[in-house]
Amino acid sequence: QVQLVESGGGSVQPGGSLRLSCVASGGTPIYYNAIVWFRQAPGKEREGISCFGVGDRRRVYADSVRGRFTVSMDTAENTVYLQMDSLKPEDTGLYTCARITHTNCVDDWPTRVASEGQGTQVTVSS
């Protein structure tokens, strides 16, 4: 069974950094589909914040994280990373990675989820 497992969340002060990992297991390599990151803050709708296209290697970021977050892929480790720097309290939420039904970050990528993990919690607070 194909699974995505996130890790790396935790509590950090504003201005700090965290690196999230999304590991694929169960057969399908991480590079078969574009991999996306969502976050959901308490009381808010889930937000698509990043997409890594395995076909064209294009990376897409939401305005709220562009310039602070960086997504990368290590095919040898079957892992996608989300490096989060200059964290703000509004970055607090449950971060989930997902495969989408395309190899690239097409315009409607947030709506193309094929499978996703359980998420890892990030809390940014002083």
Short mmCIF file of C-alpha atoms in Angstrom, two decimals:
data_model
loop_
_atom_site.label_atom_id
_atom_site.label_comp_id
_atom_site.label_asym_id
_atom_site.label_seq_id
_atom_site.Cartn_x
_atom_site.Cartn_y
_atom_site.Cartn_z
CA GLN A 1 0.00 0.00 0.00
CA VAL A 2 1.40 3.35 -1.06
CA GLN A 3 1.83 5.71 1.84
CA LEU A 4 3.12 9.20 2.46
CA VAL A 5 4.45 9.93 5.92
CA GLU A 6 5.28 13.43 7.13
CA SER A 7 7.68 14.33 9.92
CA GLY A 8 9.68 17.27 11.19
CA GLY A 9 6.98 19.37 12.73
CA GLY A 10 7.26 20.92 16.15
CA SER A 11 7.20 24.14 18.10
CA VAL A 12 9.44 27.03 17.16
CA GLN A 13 9.72 30.72 17.94
CA PRO A 14 8.94 33.37 15.32
CA GLY A 15 11.87 33.79 12.98
CA GLY A 16 12.93 30.18 13.41
CA SER A 17 13.19 27.35 10.92
CA LEU A 18 11.91 23.83 10.47
CA ARG A 19 12.40 21.23 7.77
CA LEU A 20 9.49 18.94 7.04
CA SER A 21 9.93 15.57 5.33
CA CYS A 22 7.46 13.59 3.25
CA VAL A 23 8.58 9.99 2.70
CA ALA A 24 6.92 7.68 0.19
CA SER A 25 6.68 3.99 0.99
CA GLY A 26 4.82 0.95 -0.28
CA GLY A 27 5.92 0.78 -3.89
CA THR A 28 5.35 3.93 -5.94
CA PRO A 29 8.48 6.10 -6.01
CA ILE A 30 8.19 9.69 -4.87
CA TYR A 31 8.99 10.96 -8.37
CA TYR A 32 5.97 9.42 -10.14
CA ASN A 33 3.63 12.30 -9.33
CA ALA A 34 3.90 15.95 -8.45
CA ILE A 35 4.05 16.33 -4.68
CA VAL A 36 2.21 19.12 -2.94
CA TRP A 37 2.07 20.54 0.58
CA PHE A 38 -1.07 21.77 2.28
CA ARG A 39 -1.53 23.41 5.62
CA GLN A 40 -4.62 23.92 7.72
CA ALA A 41 -4.74 26.41 10.54
CA PRO A 42 -7.39 26.12 13.26
CA GLY A 43 -10.69 27.50 12.03
CA LYS A 44 -9.40 28.12 8.50
CA GLU A 45 -9.71 26.35 5.17
CA ARG A 46 -6.90 24.11 4.00
CA GLU A 47 -4.40 26.03 1.90
CA GLY A 48 -2.17 24.66 -0.83
CA ILE A 49 1.23 26.19 -0.15
CA SER A 50 3.69 24.40 -2.41
CA CYS A 51 3.94 22.08 -5.39
CA PHE A 52 6.96 20.23 -6.81
CA GLY A 53 6.54 19.14 -10.41
CA VAL A 54 8.47 15.98 -11.22
CA GLY A 55 8.02 16.37 -14.98
CA ASP A 56 9.21 19.93 -15.51
CA ARG A 57 10.87 20.39 -12.07
CA ARG A 58 8.83 23.57 -11.61
CA ARG A 59 8.15 24.66 -8.06
CA VAL A 60 5.07 26.64 -7.14
CA TYR A 61 4.53 28.55 -3.91
CA ALA A 62 1.57 30.34 -2.39
CA ASP A 63 2.04 34.07 -1.90
CA SER A 64 1.93 33.55 1.86
CA VAL A 65 5.14 31.47 1.87
CA ARG A 66 7.05 32.52 -1.25
CA GLY A 67 10.58 33.62 -0.42
CA ARG A 68 10.53 31.85 2.96
CA PHE A 69 9.76 28.21 2.11
CA THR A 70 11.69 25.97 -0.30
CA VAL A 71 10.56 22.60 -1.58
CA SER A 72 13.03 19.98 -2.81
CA MET A 73 13.14 16.29 -3.69
CA ASP A 74 15.69 13.58 -2.93
CA THR A 75 14.86 10.63 -5.15
CA ALA A 76 17.48 8.41 -3.49
CA GLU A 77 15.73 8.93 -0.15
CA ASN A 78 12.24 8.82 -1.75
CA THR A 79 11.55 12.05 0.11
CA VAL A 80 10.28 15.56 -0.52
CA TYR A 81 11.43 18.25 1.89
CA LEU A 82 9.83 21.56 2.80
CA GLN A 83 12.39 23.94 4.29
CA MET A 84 10.58 26.64 6.23
CA ASP A 85 12.52 29.74 7.26
CA SER A 86 11.54 33.04 8.87
CA LEU A 87 8.53 31.36 10.39
CA LYS A 88 5.62 33.50 11.56
CA PRO A 89 2.78 32.75 13.99
CA GLU A 90 0.41 32.60 11.03
CA ASP A 91 2.38 29.61 9.70
CA THR A 92 0.95 27.54 12.54
CA GLY A 93 -1.09 24.58 11.34
CA LEU A 94 -1.22 20.95 10.31
CA TYR A 95 1.07 20.37 7.32
CA THR A 96 0.18 17.53 4.96
CA CYS A 97 1.91 16.25 1.84
CA ALA A 98 0.04 14.67 -1.04
CA ARG A 99 0.47 13.16 -4.48
CA ILE A 100 -1.60 14.71 -7.22
CA THR A 101 -2.95 13.14 -10.41
CA HIS A 102 -0.35 14.83 -12.63
CA THR A 103 3.41 14.97 -12.97
CA ASN A 104 3.46 18.78 -13.10
CA CYS A 105 2.00 21.64 -11.06
CA VAL A 106 -0.92 22.38 -13.34
CA ASP A 107 -3.20 25.31 -12.56
CA ASP A 108 -5.70 23.27 -10.55
CA TRP A 109 -3.09 21.26 -8.64
CA PRO A 110 -4.71 21.80 -5.21
CA THR A 111 -7.80 19.94 -6.42
CA ARG A 112 -5.98 16.92 -7.85
CA VAL A 113 -5.09 15.01 -4.69
CA ALA A 114 -4.62 11.29 -5.27
CA SER A 115 -3.36 10.34 -1.82
CA GLU A 116 -2.03 12.13 1.24
CA GLY A 117 -0.40 11.57 4.58
CA GLN A 118 -1.67 12.18 8.10
CA GLY A 119 0.17 15.43 8.57
CA THR A 120 2.65 16.94 11.00
CA GLN A 121 1.86 19.83 13.34
CA VAL A 122 3.80 23.09 13.21
CA THR A 123 3.38 25.67 15.95
CA VAL A 124 5.06 29.07 15.76
CA SER A 125 4.76 30.97 19.01
CA SER A 126 6.82 33.05 21.37
#
